Coordinates of C-alpha atoms in Angstrom, one line a residue:
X1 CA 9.8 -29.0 9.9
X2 CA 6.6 -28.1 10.4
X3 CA 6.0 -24.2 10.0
X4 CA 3.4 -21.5 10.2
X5 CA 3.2 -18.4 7.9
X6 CA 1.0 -15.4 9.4
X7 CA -0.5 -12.6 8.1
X8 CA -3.2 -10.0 10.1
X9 CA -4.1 -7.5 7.4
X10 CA -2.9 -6.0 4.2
X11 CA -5.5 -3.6 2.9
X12 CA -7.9 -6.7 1.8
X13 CA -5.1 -8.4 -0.1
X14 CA -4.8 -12.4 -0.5
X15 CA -1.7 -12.1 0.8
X16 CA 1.3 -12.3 -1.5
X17 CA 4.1 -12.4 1.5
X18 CA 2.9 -15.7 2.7
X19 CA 2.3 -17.2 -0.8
X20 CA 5.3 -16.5 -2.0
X21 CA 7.9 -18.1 0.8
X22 CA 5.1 -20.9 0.8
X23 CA 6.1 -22.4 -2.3
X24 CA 10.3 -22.2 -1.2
X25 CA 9.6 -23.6 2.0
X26 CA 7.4 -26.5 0.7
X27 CA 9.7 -27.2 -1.8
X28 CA 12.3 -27.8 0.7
X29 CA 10.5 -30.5 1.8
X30 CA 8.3 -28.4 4.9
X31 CA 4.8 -28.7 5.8
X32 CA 3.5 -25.3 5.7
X33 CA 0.4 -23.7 7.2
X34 CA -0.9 -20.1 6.3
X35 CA -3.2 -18.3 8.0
X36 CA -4.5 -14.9 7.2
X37 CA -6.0 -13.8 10.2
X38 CA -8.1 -10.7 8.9
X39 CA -9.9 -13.8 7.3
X40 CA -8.5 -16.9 8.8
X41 CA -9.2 -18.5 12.5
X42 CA -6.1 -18.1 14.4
X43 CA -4.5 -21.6 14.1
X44 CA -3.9 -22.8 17.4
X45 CA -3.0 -26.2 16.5
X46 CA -0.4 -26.1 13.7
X47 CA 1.1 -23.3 16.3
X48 CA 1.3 -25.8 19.2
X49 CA 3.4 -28.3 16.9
X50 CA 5.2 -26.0 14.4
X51 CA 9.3 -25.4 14.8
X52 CA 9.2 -22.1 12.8
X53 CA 6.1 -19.0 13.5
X54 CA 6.9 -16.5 10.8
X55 CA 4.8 -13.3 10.8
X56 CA 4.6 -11.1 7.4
X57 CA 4.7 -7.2 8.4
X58 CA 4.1 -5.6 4.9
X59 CA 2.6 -2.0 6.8
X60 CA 1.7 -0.4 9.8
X61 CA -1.3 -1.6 10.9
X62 CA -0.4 -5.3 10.1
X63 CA 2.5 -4.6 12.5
X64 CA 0.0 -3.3 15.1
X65 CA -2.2 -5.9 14.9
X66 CA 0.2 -9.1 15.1
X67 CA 1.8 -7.4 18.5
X68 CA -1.0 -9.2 20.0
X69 CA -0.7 -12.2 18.5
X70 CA 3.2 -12.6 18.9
X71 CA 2.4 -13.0 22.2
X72 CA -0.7 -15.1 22.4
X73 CA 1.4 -17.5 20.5
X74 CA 4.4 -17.3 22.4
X75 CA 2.7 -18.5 25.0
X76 CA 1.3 -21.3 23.4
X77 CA 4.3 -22.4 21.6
X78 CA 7.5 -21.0 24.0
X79 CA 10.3 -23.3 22.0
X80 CA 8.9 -22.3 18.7
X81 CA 11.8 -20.1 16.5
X82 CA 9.6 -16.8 16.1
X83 CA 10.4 -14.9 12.9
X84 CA 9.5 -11.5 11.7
X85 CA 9.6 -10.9 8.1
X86 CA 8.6 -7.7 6.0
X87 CA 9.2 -3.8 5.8
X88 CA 7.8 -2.8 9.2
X89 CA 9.5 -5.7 10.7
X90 CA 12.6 -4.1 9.9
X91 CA 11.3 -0.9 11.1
X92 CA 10.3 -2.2 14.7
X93 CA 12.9 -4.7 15.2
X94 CA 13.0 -3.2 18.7
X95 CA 10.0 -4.1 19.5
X96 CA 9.7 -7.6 18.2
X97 CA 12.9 -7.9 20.1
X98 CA 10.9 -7.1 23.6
X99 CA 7.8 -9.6 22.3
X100 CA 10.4 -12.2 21.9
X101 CA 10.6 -12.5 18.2
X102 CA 14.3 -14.2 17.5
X103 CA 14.8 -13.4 13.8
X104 CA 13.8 -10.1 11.6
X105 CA 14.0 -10.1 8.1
X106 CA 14.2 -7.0 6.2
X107 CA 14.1 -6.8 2.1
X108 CA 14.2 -10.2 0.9
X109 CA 12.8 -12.7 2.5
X110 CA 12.3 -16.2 0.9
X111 CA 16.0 -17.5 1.3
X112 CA 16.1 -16.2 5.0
X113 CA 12.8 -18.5 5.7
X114 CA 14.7 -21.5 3.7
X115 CA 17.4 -21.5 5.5
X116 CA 15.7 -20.9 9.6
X117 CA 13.2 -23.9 8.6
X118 CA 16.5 -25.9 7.8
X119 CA 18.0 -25.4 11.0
X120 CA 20.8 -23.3 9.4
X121 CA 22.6 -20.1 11.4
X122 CA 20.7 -17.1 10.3
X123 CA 21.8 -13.6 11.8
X124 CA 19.2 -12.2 14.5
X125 CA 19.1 -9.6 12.3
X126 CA 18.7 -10.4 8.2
X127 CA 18.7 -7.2 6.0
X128 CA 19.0 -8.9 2.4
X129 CA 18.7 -7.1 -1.1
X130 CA 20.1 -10.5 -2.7
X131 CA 18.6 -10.9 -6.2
X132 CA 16.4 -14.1 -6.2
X133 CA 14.9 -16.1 -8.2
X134 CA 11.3 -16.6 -7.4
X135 CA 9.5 -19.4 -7.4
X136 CA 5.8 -19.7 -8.5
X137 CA 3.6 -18.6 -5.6
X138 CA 2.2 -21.1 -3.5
X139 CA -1.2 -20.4 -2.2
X140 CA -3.0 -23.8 -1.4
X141 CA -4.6 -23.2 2.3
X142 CA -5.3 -19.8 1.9
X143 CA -8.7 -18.6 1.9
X144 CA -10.4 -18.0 -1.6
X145 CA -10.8 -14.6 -3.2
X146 CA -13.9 -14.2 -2.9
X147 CA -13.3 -13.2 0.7
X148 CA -11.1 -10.5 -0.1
X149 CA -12.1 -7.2 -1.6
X150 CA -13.5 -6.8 -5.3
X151 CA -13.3 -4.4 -7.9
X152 CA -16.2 -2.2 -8.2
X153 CA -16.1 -2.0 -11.6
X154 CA -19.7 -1.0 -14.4
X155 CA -22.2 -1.6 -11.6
X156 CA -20.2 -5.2 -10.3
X157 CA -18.4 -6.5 -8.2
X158 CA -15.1 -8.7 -9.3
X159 CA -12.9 -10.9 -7.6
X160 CA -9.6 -9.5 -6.8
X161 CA -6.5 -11.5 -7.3
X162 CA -2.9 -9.9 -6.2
X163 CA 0.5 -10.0 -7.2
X164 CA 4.3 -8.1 -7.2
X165 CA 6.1 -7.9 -10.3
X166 CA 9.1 -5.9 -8.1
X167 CA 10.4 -4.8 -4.7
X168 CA 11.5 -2.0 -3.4
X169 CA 11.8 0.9 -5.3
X170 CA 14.3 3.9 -6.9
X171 CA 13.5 6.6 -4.7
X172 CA 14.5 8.3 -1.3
X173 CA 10.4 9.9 -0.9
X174 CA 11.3 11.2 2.8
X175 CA 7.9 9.4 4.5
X176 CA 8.0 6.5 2.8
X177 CA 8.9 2.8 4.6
X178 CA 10.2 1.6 1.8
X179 CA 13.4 3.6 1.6
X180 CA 15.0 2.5 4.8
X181 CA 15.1 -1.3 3.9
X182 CA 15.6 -0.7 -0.2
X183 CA 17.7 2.7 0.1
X184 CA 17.0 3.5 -3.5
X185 CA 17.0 0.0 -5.0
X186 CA 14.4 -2.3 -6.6
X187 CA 14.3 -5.9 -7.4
X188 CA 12.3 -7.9 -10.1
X189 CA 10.3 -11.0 -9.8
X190 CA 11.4 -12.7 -13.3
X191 CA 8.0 -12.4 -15.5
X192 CA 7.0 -16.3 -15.7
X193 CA 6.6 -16.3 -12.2
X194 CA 4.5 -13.0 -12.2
X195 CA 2.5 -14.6 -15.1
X196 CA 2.1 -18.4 -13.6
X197 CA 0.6 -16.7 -10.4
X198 CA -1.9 -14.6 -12.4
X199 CA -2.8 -17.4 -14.6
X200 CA -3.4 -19.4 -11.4
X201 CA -5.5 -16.9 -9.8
X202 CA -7.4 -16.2 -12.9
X203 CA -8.6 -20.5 -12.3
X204 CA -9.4 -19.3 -9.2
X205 CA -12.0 -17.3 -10.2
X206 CA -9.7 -13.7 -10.0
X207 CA -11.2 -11.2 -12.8
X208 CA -8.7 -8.1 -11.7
X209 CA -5.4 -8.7 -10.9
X210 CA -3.6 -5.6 -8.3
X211 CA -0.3 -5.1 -8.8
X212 CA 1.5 -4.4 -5.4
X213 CA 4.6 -2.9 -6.7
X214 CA 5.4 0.0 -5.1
X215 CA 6.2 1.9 -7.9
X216 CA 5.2 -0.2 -11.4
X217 CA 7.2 2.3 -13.7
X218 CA 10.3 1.6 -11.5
X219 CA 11.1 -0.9 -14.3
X220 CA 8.9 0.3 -17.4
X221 CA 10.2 -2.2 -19.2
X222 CA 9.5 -5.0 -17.2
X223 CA 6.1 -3.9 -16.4
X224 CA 5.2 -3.5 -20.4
X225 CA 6.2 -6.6 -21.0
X226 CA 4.0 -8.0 -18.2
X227 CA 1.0 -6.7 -18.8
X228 CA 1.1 -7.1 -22.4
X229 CA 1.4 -11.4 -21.8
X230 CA -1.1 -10.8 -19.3
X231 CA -3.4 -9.1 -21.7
X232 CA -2.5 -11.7 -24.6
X233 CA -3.7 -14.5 -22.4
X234 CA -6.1 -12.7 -20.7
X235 CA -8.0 -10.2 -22.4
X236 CA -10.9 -9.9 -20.0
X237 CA -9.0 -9.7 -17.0
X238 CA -8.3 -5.9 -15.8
X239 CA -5.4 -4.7 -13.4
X240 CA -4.5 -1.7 -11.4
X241 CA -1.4 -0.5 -10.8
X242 CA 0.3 2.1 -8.7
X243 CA 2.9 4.6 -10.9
X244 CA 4.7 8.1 -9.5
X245 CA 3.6 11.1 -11.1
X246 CA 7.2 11.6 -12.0
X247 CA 7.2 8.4 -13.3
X248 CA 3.5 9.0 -15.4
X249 CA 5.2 12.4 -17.0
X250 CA 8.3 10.3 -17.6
X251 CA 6.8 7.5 -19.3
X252 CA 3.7 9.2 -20.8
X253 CA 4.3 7.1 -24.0
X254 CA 3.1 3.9 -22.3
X255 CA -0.1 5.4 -21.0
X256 CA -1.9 4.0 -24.2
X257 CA -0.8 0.5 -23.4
X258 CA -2.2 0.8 -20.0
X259 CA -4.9 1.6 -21.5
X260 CA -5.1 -0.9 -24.5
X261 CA -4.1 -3.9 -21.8
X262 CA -6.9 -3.8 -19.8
X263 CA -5.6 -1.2 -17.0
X264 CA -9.1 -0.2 -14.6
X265 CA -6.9 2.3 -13.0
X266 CA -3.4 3.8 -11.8
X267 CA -2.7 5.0 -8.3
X268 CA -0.6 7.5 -7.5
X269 CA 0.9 8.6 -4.4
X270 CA -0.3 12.5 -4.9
X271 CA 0.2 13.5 -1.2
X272 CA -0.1 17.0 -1.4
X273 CA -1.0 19.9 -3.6
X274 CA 1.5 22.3 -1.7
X275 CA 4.8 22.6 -3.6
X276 CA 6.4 23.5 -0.5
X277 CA 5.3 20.2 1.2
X278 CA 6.5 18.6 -1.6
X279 CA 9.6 19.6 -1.7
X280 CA 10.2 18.4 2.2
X281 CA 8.9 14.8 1.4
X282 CA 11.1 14.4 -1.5
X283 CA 8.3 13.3 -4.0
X284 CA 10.3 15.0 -7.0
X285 CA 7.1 16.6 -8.5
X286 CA 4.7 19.8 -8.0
X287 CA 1.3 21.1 -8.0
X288 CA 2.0 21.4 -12.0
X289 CA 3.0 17.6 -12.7
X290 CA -0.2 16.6 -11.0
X291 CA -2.1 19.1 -12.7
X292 CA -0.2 17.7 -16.2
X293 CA -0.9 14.1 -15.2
X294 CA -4.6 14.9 -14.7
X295 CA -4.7 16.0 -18.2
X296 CA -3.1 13.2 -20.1
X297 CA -5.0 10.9 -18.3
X298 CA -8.1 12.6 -19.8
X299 CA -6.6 12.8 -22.8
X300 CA -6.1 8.8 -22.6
X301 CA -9.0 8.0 -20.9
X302 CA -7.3 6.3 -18.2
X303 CA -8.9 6.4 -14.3
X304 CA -6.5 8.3 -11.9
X305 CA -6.9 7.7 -8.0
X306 CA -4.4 9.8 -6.4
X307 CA -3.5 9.2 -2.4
X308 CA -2.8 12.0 -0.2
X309 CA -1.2 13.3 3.4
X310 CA -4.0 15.2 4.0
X311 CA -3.1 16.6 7.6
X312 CA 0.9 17.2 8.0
X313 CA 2.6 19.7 10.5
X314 CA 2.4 22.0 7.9
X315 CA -1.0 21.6 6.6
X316 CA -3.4 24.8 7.0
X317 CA -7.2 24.8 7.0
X318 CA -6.8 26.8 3.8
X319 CA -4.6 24.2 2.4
X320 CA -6.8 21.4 3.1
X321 CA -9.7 23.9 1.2
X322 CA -7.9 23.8 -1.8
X323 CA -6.9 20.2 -1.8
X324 CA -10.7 19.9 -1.7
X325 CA -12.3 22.2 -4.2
X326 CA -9.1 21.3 -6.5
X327 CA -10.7 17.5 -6.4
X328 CA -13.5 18.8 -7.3
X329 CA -12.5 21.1 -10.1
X330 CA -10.8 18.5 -11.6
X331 CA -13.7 15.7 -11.4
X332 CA -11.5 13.3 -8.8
X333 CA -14.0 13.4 -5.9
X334 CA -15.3 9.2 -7.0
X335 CA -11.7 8.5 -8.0
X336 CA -10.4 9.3 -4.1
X337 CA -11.0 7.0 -1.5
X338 CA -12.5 9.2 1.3
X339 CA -10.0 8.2 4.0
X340 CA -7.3 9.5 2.2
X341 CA -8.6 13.1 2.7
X342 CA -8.6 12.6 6.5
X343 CA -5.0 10.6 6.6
X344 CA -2.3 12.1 9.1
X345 CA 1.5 11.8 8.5
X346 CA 2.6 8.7 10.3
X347 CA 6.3 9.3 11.6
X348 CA 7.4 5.4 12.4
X349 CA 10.8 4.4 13.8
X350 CA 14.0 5.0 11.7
X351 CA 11.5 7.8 9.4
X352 CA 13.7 9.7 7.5
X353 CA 11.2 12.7 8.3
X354 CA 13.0 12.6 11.6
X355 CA 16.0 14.5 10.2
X356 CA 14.0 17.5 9.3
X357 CA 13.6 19.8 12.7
X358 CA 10.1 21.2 12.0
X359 CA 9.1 17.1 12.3
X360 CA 11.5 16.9 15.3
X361 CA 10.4 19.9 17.3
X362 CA 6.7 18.8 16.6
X363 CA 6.8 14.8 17.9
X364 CA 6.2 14.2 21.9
X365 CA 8.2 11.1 21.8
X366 CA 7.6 7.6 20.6
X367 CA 4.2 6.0 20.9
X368 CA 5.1 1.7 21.5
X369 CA 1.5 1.4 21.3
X370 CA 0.9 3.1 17.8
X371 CA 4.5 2.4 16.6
X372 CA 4.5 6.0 15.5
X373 CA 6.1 9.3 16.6
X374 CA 2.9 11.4 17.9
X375 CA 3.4 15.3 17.0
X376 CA 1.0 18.1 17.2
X377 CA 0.1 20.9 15.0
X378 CA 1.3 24.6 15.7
X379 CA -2.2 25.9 15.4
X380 CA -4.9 23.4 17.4
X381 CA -7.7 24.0 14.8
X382 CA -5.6 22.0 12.1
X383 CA -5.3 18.7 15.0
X384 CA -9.1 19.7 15.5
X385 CA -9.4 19.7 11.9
X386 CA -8.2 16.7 11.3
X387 CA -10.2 14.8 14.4
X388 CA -13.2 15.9 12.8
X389 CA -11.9 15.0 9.0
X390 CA -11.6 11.0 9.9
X391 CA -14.4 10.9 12.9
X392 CA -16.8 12.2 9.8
X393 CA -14.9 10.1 7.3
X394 CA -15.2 6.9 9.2
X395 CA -19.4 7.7 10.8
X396 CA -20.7 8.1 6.7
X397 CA -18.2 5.0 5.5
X398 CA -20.6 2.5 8.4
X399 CA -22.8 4.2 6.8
X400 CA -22.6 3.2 3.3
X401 CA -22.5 7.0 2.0
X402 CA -21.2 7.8 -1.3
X403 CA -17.6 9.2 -1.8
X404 CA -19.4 12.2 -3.2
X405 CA -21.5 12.5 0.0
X406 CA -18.7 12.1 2.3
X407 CA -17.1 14.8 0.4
X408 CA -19.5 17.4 1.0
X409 CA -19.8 16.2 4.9
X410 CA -15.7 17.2 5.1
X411 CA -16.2 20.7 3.0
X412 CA -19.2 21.8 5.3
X413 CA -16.4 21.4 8.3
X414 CA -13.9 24.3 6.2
X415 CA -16.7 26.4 4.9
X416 CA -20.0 27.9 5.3
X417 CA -20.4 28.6 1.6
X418 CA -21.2 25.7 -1.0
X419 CA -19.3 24.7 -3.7
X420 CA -20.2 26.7 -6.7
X421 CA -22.2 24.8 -9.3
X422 CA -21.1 21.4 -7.8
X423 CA -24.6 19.8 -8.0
X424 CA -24.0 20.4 -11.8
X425 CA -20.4 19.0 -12.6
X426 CA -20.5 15.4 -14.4
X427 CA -18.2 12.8 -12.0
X428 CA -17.0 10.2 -13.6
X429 CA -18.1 6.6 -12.1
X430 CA -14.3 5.4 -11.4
X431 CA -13.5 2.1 -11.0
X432 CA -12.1 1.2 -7.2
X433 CA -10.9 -1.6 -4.6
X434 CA -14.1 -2.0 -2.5
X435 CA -11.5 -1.8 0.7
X436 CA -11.4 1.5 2.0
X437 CA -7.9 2.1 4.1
X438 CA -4.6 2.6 2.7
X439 CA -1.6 2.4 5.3

């Protein structure tokens, strides 16, 4: 069968959802396009002839931006199987259902794909946690790395490959979209596939690998044993990662072989710096872990870039203040990605931040357009707040300004005072993904 894999964004990634089914589906004996359309032509012509459209969903605005082209192919392909595959695909299955998409997959995918290309009954609805084993990622057709973001990295620019080492993840975080297709489960991609597709990327000119886990520590000893054999064969090569701060505390005896392997920097999903806020998203840490985390990764001399919510219904212009000056205070103003200090809590279908009522009372109903809940602010100058947070955030980035620069632009909109003696603290040159949106 002839059958077309498609991708529309994930956060400047080579994509790994359309790589990996790729090399099951090929094996099977399919012809298999990919496209990646936040760098690929939309393939009209393999769509016109192909059995089986498959679009990956990995995140919100991937969702968002296939709606249109579900359609747009739908039309030129009617009798084509349409497939949906991915965690928001899962999440929006109602929609998909309207656009005319016959098949979502949630959790595990590859089998699912196997079995539609074959002409096999598959449920309309698939939501699979089966334990596979992976094949080697097949990513012939896809658009070289160099087209996808680098690491800026000592005053370069590297080329970025990107892999998964697991799925899904241990934890019940409230806002997250990985909990209501894993529900507190992971599963791992067996290590000589994780290495094959770094060592092929690496001949493909990759010089930092991503890992897209989303949590690396769920399996500490998985991931130890990956990025040592990574290191072994590839010394030069460096690799982020993205770890809990639960999980960093937990596990602080492996910081030194992040470190020693060739690890640029760890993400972590931070989110607040209000214990209180905390506690309602489920993140099982505080303001203190954070502040603990900071220190051993001094002490280690590993890069932290945390992520945060900056603007949730219970965010306060104080609140945002001191998520600011605490960034500053502890040197993480280059290690922050300036977007995520003007990010608002996105509610999406099935959230489990639905079941708490000061989310509930907040949301004006479902937005089919945004694929979010929309809910407003008890006090308008937070919502204002928050306007003016990503309009500034977004004007600077078109502008090329600094992370430092952009983070003065957003404490001039909370105070009239400068921040004392910031013109003097050292910032450390962190190393970062060269693509600025994370959602």
């Amino acid at each position: 069968m002839n059958v077309v894999l498609l991708a529309t964004y994930e956060m400047g990634r080579q994509p790994f959802g359309l790589a990996s089914p790729a090399a099951w589906l090929r094996e099977a004996g399919h012809a298999v396009t990919l496209a990646d359309l936040s760098v690929d032509a939309f393939p009209r012509d393999a769509i016109a002839v192909a059995g089986l459209i498959a679009f990956f969903l990995p995140m919100h605005t991937a969702t968002r931006l296939a709606v249109p082209v579900i359609s747009r192919t739908k039309l030129l392909n009617p009798s084509a199987q349409l497939c949906a595959f991915g965690l928001y695909a899962s999440l929006n299955e109602d929609l998909l259902r309207k656009l005319g998409v016959h098949t979502v997959i949630g959790g595990e995918f590859e089998a699912a794909l196997v079995a539609l290309a074959a002409g096999m009954p598959v449920p309309a609805s698939v939501h699979s946690l089966e334990k596979l084993q992976f094949r080697v990622p097949d990513r012939t057709g896809m658009a070289p790395l160099a087209q996808y973001t680098g690491l800026e990295i000592l005053g370069e620019t590297r080329p970025v490959g990107y892999t998964e080492s697991s799925r899904g993840c241990l934890h019940l975080c409230r806002h997250c979209p990985v909990v209501p297709v894993y529900q507190g489960r992971f599963r791992v991609v067996q290590p000589e596939v994780v290495i094959s597709d770094i060592r092929n990327q690496v001949a493909a000119g990759a010089r930092h690998i991503t890992f897209g886990d989303p949590d690396f520590f769920n399996g500490p000893s998985h991931a130890i044993r990956i990025v040592e054999s990574m290191h072994r064969e590839f010394p030069l090569v460096t690799y982020d990662v993205t770890i809990k701060i639960e999980h960093l505390l937990r596990h602080k005896r492996l910081l030194p072989i992040l470190k020693h392997t060739g690890c640029a920097f760890v993400t972590s999903a931070v989110e607040s710096l209000d214990d209180a806020v905390l506690e309602k998203l489920q993140k099982n840490h505080t303001l203190r872990d954070f502040e603990q985390t900071v220190a051993l990764f001094r002490e280690h001399n590993l890069a932290l870039s945390p992520t945060f919510i900056a603007f949730t219904p219970w965010t306060t212009v104080a609140g945002f203040r001191h998520l600011l000056h605490t960034l500053a205070r502890f040197d993480l103003v280059e290690g922050t990605a300036s977007v995520q200090l003007a990010l608002r809590l996105l509610v999406t279908a099935n959230s489990r931040l639905l079941e708490l009522d000061d989310i509930s009372s907040r949301i004006s109903g479902f937005d089919a357009r945004a694929l979010v809940h929309r809910w407003t602010h008890a006090d308008p100058a937070v919502d204002e707040l928050a306007d003016s947070a990503l309009r500034t955030v977004d004007a600077l980035q078109k502008k090329k300004k600094s992370r430092t620069d952009i983070f003065l632009a957003l404490w001039n909109l909370v105070s009239d005072k400068p921040l004392e003696n910031f013109a003097l603290m050292p910032r450390t040159a962190t190393p970062y993904l060269n693509e600025p949106w994370y959602c």
